[in-house]
Amino acid sequence: MSNYTHVRELRVERRTDGAYADTPTPRLSWTVESDVPGWWQAGAEVRLDGEHVARLDTDESHFVPWPFDALAPHARHTLEVRVTGTDGGTSPWSAPVALRSTFLADGEWTAPFVGLAEPPAPATPGLLRTELDLGGEVASATLYASAHGVYQVEINGQDVDDAVLKPGWTAYQHRLVHEATDVTALLRPGANAVGVRLAGGWWTESYGFHGEARPFYGEQPAVALQLHVVLTDGTTRVLTTGPDWRGAVAGPVTASGIYAGERIDARRALPGWSLPGFDDSAWSPVRTDDDAVVPEPALAEPVRRVDELGVQDVITTPSGRTVLDFGQNLVGRLRVRVSGEAGQVITLRHAEVLEHGELGVRPLRHAEATDRLVLSGGQDVFEPEFTFHGFRYAEVDGWPGRLDPATAREAVTAVVISSDMRRTGWFECSDERVNRLHENVVWGMRGNFVSLPTDCPQRDERLGWTGDIQVFGPTASYLYDSDAFLASWLRDVAAEQAARDGVCPIVVPFVLPFGSQPAAAWGDAATVVPTTLLERFADRRALAEQYPSMRAWADVLVGLSGERLLWEGMFQFGDWLDPDAPPDDPAGAKTDPDIVASAYVVRSLQLVTAAAHELGDTAAAARYADLTERARQAWVREYTTPSGRVVSDAQTAYALAIAFDLVDDATRAVMGDRLAWLVRRAGYRIGTGFVGTPIVQDALTSTGHTDVAARLLLQTGVPSWLYAVTMGATTVWERWDSMLPDGSINPGEMTSFNHYAFGAVADWLHRTVAGLAPGTHGYRRLRVAPVPIAGLDHAATRFESPYGTAEAGWTARDGQVVVRAVVPPNTRAEVLLPGGDRLEVGAGRHEWTVADPRTRPAPAPVTLGSTLGEVADDAEAYALVQATVEELAGRRTSALRSLREWTDQRTLEEELTRLAPAARERVGAALEVLSSRRGSRS
């Protein structure tokens, strides 16, 4: 029987939605499927246009250098690949891939930006059009287009593609991107028409807080377009926007804003407006603007409609309003099918939560998040085009007739939008609450990866906060193929830094009247995110492109930290949203902000040192390595004691020391013990904010405290990851208590129910609990090292790596753990089994059975005489005591120190002296029942 090997997929550069070459020398990647055990590539051949073959003497199959002459602009080719393994077998040629160049030659972009000549108000939506006569048959045609605002192009009455909110949001004053869309099938010999629907989007939006938002980029939208046509006789025609175009304040969209929403008047529909022969004599010549940034080809997948959800419930609120529940907090808009009297207005208000049964709009702040639909009198289908909302609930006012559940499910659909990245990572375990947490992380990423990585998708913000993506980047890189998305955003980071002497601002694109000053953990996105792309995607090109940006930020830090190499006394966010921070002071964390800032000085210097080594810059590597060690020693000298304490005795402080390798091995172990003690003292509740949360679980497990990490993960009391799950959350919240236990919204002004930062724990679930991590850059070598944790019976993860499908996981049963792994072809895996055995395996499916290393001693009886620490260590008794005390104490519960400090220095009975004797007896009786039940089970 012959062995089976074939090339599953051939990719060009980073994008996953087509073979687009944004550079003349695109890298090639392919994945292989084979039933040959341990299959390894010995060489490959790439065929261009069915005849030109390049033979590659390489075992690499990811980001392989372009093997032919540089591509020309407007080029169209076919590519195929076949591989030969070390077993001597050669695969068939892969299915051909149609490659297109998306870049233009230097100076080739000539299209001016055009817009409405005399708009009546700022940010006026409108329509633009022109016609052209091609004469002959079209061989190929490519549309190159960009905008100051958001747009869609129609050719002969049809949209050119399914992308939305084009061209997305970049640092417009520094960088614009253009599409390069194949429109060959839309053109015909003779007369053709091109039309543009246009609105302001991010270009005309006002940015800022506290009601002080102001426009940043421009007052009116504009579009620039080049249509490159090749006829079958070889003739080339190029159509560009220009003064011969005509525009009008026309069409159904009468008002549009990212934060405000959209008004659509179906009575203003213009049938045939983008067809040849339409009478545009009443339209005006457009205004033109030649003074604009020349667009570059888009690196990343555009925003698209990626999912649809139906109405799950129709709610009548206490005030009598009608609210639709879609069962999932999402980002997008509603598609509405309706008929009614002409001129009737349907109003749609969007929000993420209900509060006391009504739409919870206070967290939106100044974002109106409202769409208004004006009926035509016939059958209408509405979907806002140039805005989006973050919502689970939509309040409907003005619906013609009764909007009952059956009608709502037929008439209203939630359309989910996101940058159209390919999903690559999954996780599943035996605890459905953890599964829901992971799903919440996925939905949070989908909703906040809309053109750029935002903090939240619903309120008057939706900005590219650098601190959020800095901590979430590894998780994002596993869940979705986000290489192109993040590489594109990093170009904006570099552009904003160049305008600020190397300082990476707190949001990118930078549009705020404040925040250009450096801030630790936020500005460090400049060094952390490029490193993540190298580690997870082996994207050395991105690292090289961002290397000057990385060095610029490191040099800023060296300047700020001075001779002592300690960054102190300046503005910092610190461990933002530490759970003990007051609602009105999210920076009021337990860990001193100088400790955080100075730790990040070391971290960024470490990463720049590694980048310099990777890129062969030996002189820079030596300089930054010296600075790294000096800054590390300064941190230890200034902020730690000889016994291994950090002067801010808090979870984040120890997590930083451990995760950033700031201390030696002996001190690391001591600090791990102290971190575990602090978590136990808190009743196994989280005590970290944006900085500490992504690393606290790694800090615990890497220092031998897996049991503590397990308790922290599975905690359901507030603050904890699973608290939001128990409250019905379907995305990750901004605050640990964005919604309070009584169902009211956190009183702080800043409260979002869709923030991915705390969801960074998912990376630990993938790498540690299920046990699949990159062993070398881009997963060429895998690390399979599952860590079975108490409270779970199984865990598994699947990942579409650059080399193919990889899997890892474990199942525990009857004192044994079965570990399973799938290693894709052309990779190998280092395996660390529970219990300590190490081995190395090649491609294929593998399974091992080992003794379960987890000890499950019979729980000791817990009584009123037990210490608070002993109660906390017994998860079942702890939950029982908490529930009973809260039931008995009511408002007095907050006065009980036991809810905050679970130590061995006080007994449970001593702590409950604040309660009435009868109440203490109730707690004791409940514990006796628990002991009795356990006895019967044994």
CSV table of C-alpha atoms in Angstrom, one decimal, residues 738-898:
chain,number,residue,atom,x,y,z
A,738,SER,CA,-18.9,45.3,35.6
A,739,MET,CA,-22.2,44.0,36.9
A,740,LEU,CA,-22.7,43.7,40.6
A,741,PRO,CA,-24.2,40.6,42.2
A,742,ASP,CA,-27.6,42.4,42.6
A,743,GLY,CA,-27.8,42.9,38.8
A,744,SER,CA,-26.9,46.6,38.8
A,745,ILE,CA,-24.2,48.0,36.6
A,746,ASN,CA,-20.9,49.0,38.3
A,747,PRO,CA,-21.2,52.7,39.3
A,748,GLY,CA,-17.9,53.7,37.7
A,749,GLU,CA,-18.1,55.8,34.6
A,750,MET,CA,-16.0,53.4,32.7
A,751,THR,CA,-17.8,50.0,32.5
A,752,SER,CA,-17.7,47.8,29.4
A,753,PHE,CA,-19.1,44.3,29.0
A,754,ASN,CA,-16.9,43.5,26.1
A,755,HIS,CA,-13.2,43.9,26.8
A,756,TYR,CA,-10.7,41.2,26.0
A,757,ALA,CA,-7.8,42.0,28.3
A,758,PHE,CA,-8.8,39.7,31.2
A,759,GLY,CA,-9.4,37.0,28.6
A,760,ALA,CA,-5.7,36.7,28.2
A,761,VAL,CA,-6.0,33.7,30.6
A,762,ALA,CA,-7.0,31.7,27.5
A,763,ASP,CA,-3.4,31.5,26.4
A,764,TRP,CA,-2.6,29.7,29.7
A,765,LEU,CA,-5.5,27.3,29.0
A,766,HIS,CA,-4.1,26.5,25.6
A,767,ARG,CA,-0.4,26.3,26.6
A,768,THR,CA,-0.6,24.8,30.1
A,769,VAL,CA,-3.9,23.2,30.9
A,770,ALA,CA,-4.3,21.5,27.5
A,771,GLY,CA,-0.6,21.7,26.9
A,772,LEU,CA,0.1,23.0,23.4
A,773,ALA,CA,2.7,25.7,23.0
A,774,PRO,CA,5.3,26.8,20.4
A,775,GLY,CA,8.7,25.2,21.1
A,776,THR,CA,10.3,27.3,18.5
A,777,HIS,CA,9.2,30.2,16.4
A,778,GLY,CA,6.0,29.5,14.4
A,779,TYR,CA,5.4,26.1,15.9
A,780,ARG,CA,8.0,24.4,13.7
A,781,ARG,CA,8.7,22.6,16.9
A,782,LEU,CA,5.8,22.0,19.3
A,783,ARG,CA,5.9,21.8,23.1
A,784,VAL,CA,3.3,19.4,24.4
A,785,ALA,CA,3.2,19.6,28.2
A,786,PRO,CA,-0.3,19.3,29.6
A,787,VAL,CA,-0.8,20.1,33.3
A,788,PRO,CA,-3.8,18.3,34.7
A,789,ILE,CA,-5.4,20.6,37.2
A,790,ALA,CA,-7.7,19.7,40.1
A,791,GLY,CA,-11.3,20.2,39.3
A,792,LEU,CA,-11.1,19.0,35.7
A,793,ASP,CA,-11.4,15.5,34.3
A,794,HIS,CA,-10.2,16.4,30.8
A,795,ALA,CA,-8.9,19.2,28.7
A,796,ALA,CA,-8.0,19.5,25.0
A,797,THR,CA,-7.0,22.0,22.4
A,798,ARG,CA,-6.8,22.1,18.6
A,799,PHE,CA,-4.7,24.6,16.7
A,800,GLU,CA,-4.3,25.2,12.9
A,801,SER,CA,-0.6,25.9,13.0
A,802,PRO,CA,1.4,27.3,10.1
A,803,TYR,CA,2.2,23.6,9.4
A,804,GLY,CA,-1.2,22.0,9.8
A,805,THR,CA,-3.5,20.8,12.5
A,806,ALA,CA,-1.9,20.3,15.9
A,807,GLU,CA,-3.7,18.9,19.0
A,808,ALA,CA,-3.0,18.2,22.6
A,809,GLY,CA,-5.0,17.2,25.6
A,810,TRP,CA,-5.5,14.8,28.5
A,811,THR,CA,-8.2,12.7,30.1
A,812,ALA,CA,-8.0,11.5,33.8
A,813,ARG,CA,-9.7,8.3,34.9
A,814,ASP,CA,-9.1,5.7,37.6
A,815,GLY,CA,-5.8,7.1,38.8
A,816,GLN,CA,-4.3,7.5,35.3
A,817,VAL,CA,-4.0,10.3,32.8
A,818,VAL,CA,-4.1,9.6,29.1
A,819,VAL,CA,-2.2,12.2,27.1
A,820,ARG,CA,-3.0,12.6,23.4
A,821,ALA,CA,-1.2,14.7,20.8
A,822,VAL,CA,-1.4,15.3,17.0
A,823,VAL,CA,1.8,16.6,15.5
A,824,PRO,CA,1.5,18.0,11.9
A,825,PRO,CA,3.8,16.9,9.1
A,826,ASN,CA,7.1,18.7,8.8
A,827,THR,CA,7.2,19.4,12.6
A,828,ARG,CA,8.4,17.7,15.7
A,829,ALA,CA,7.3,17.9,19.3
A,830,GLU,CA,9.0,17.9,22.6
A,831,VAL,CA,6.7,16.2,25.1
A,832,LEU,CA,6.7,16.6,28.8
A,833,LEU,CA,4.3,14.1,30.4
A,834,PRO,CA,2.6,14.6,33.8
A,835,GLY,CA,5.0,13.1,36.2
A,836,GLY,CA,8.1,14.4,34.5
A,837,ASP,CA,9.0,12.0,31.6
A,838,ARG,CA,10.4,13.8,28.5
A,839,LEU,CA,10.5,12.5,25.0
A,840,GLU,CA,10.5,13.7,21.4
A,841,VAL,CA,8.2,12.6,18.6
A,842,GLY,CA,7.6,13.3,14.9
A,843,ALA,CA,4.5,13.9,12.9
A,844,GLY,CA,1.5,11.7,13.6
A,845,ARG,CA,-1.0,10.8,16.3
A,846,HIS,CA,0.4,9.9,19.7
A,847,GLU,CA,-0.9,8.6,23.0
A,848,TRP,CA,0.6,8.0,26.4
A,849,THR,CA,-0.8,6.7,29.7
A,850,VAL,CA,0.8,7.8,33.0
A,851,ALA,CA,-0.1,7.8,36.6
A,852,ASP,CA,-2.3,10.7,37.6
A,853,PRO,CA,0.2,13.0,39.5
A,854,ARG,CA,-2.6,14.8,41.3
A,855,THR,CA,-3.1,13.8,44.9
A,856,ARG,CA,-6.6,13.8,46.3
A,857,PRO,CA,-6.4,13.3,50.0
A,858,ALA,CA,-9.6,12.8,51.8
A,859,PRO,CA,-10.8,16.2,53.0
A,860,ALA,CA,-10.4,16.7,56.7
A,861,PRO,CA,-13.5,17.7,58.7
A,862,VAL,CA,-14.1,21.5,58.7
A,863,THR,CA,-15.7,22.9,61.8
A,864,LEU,CA,-16.1,26.2,63.5
A,865,GLY,CA,-12.8,25.6,65.1
A,866,SER,CA,-11.0,25.3,61.8
A,867,THR,CA,-8.7,28.1,60.8
A,868,LEU,CA,-9.8,30.4,58.0
A,869,GLY,CA,-6.9,29.1,55.9
A,870,GLU,CA,-8.1,25.5,56.3
A,871,VAL,CA,-11.6,26.6,55.3
A,872,ALA,CA,-10.3,28.3,52.2
A,873,ASP,CA,-8.3,25.2,51.2
A,874,ASP,CA,-11.4,23.1,51.2
A,875,ALA,CA,-13.3,24.4,48.1
A,876,GLU,CA,-16.5,22.8,49.0
A,877,ALA,CA,-16.5,24.0,52.6
A,878,TYR,CA,-15.4,27.4,51.5
A,879,ALA,CA,-18.3,27.8,49.1
A,880,LEU,CA,-20.7,26.5,51.8
A,881,VAL,CA,-19.4,29.0,54.4
A,882,GLN,CA,-19.5,31.9,52.0
A,883,ALA,CA,-23.1,31.1,50.9
A,884,THR,CA,-24.4,30.6,54.4
A,885,VAL,CA,-22.7,33.7,55.8
A,886,GLU,CA,-24.0,35.8,52.9
A,887,GLU,CA,-27.5,34.5,53.4
A,888,LEU,CA,-27.4,35.2,57.2
A,889,ALA,CA,-25.4,38.5,57.3
A,890,GLY,CA,-27.0,40.5,54.5
A,891,ARG,CA,-25.4,43.9,54.4
A,892,ARG,CA,-23.2,43.1,57.4
A,893,THR,CA,-21.3,40.6,55.2
A,894,SER,CA,-18.9,43.4,54.1
A,895,ALA,CA,-17.8,43.9,57.6
A,896,LEU,CA,-16.5,40.3,57.9
A,897,ARG,CA,-12.7,40.2,57.4
A,898,SER,CA,-13.1,36.6,56.4
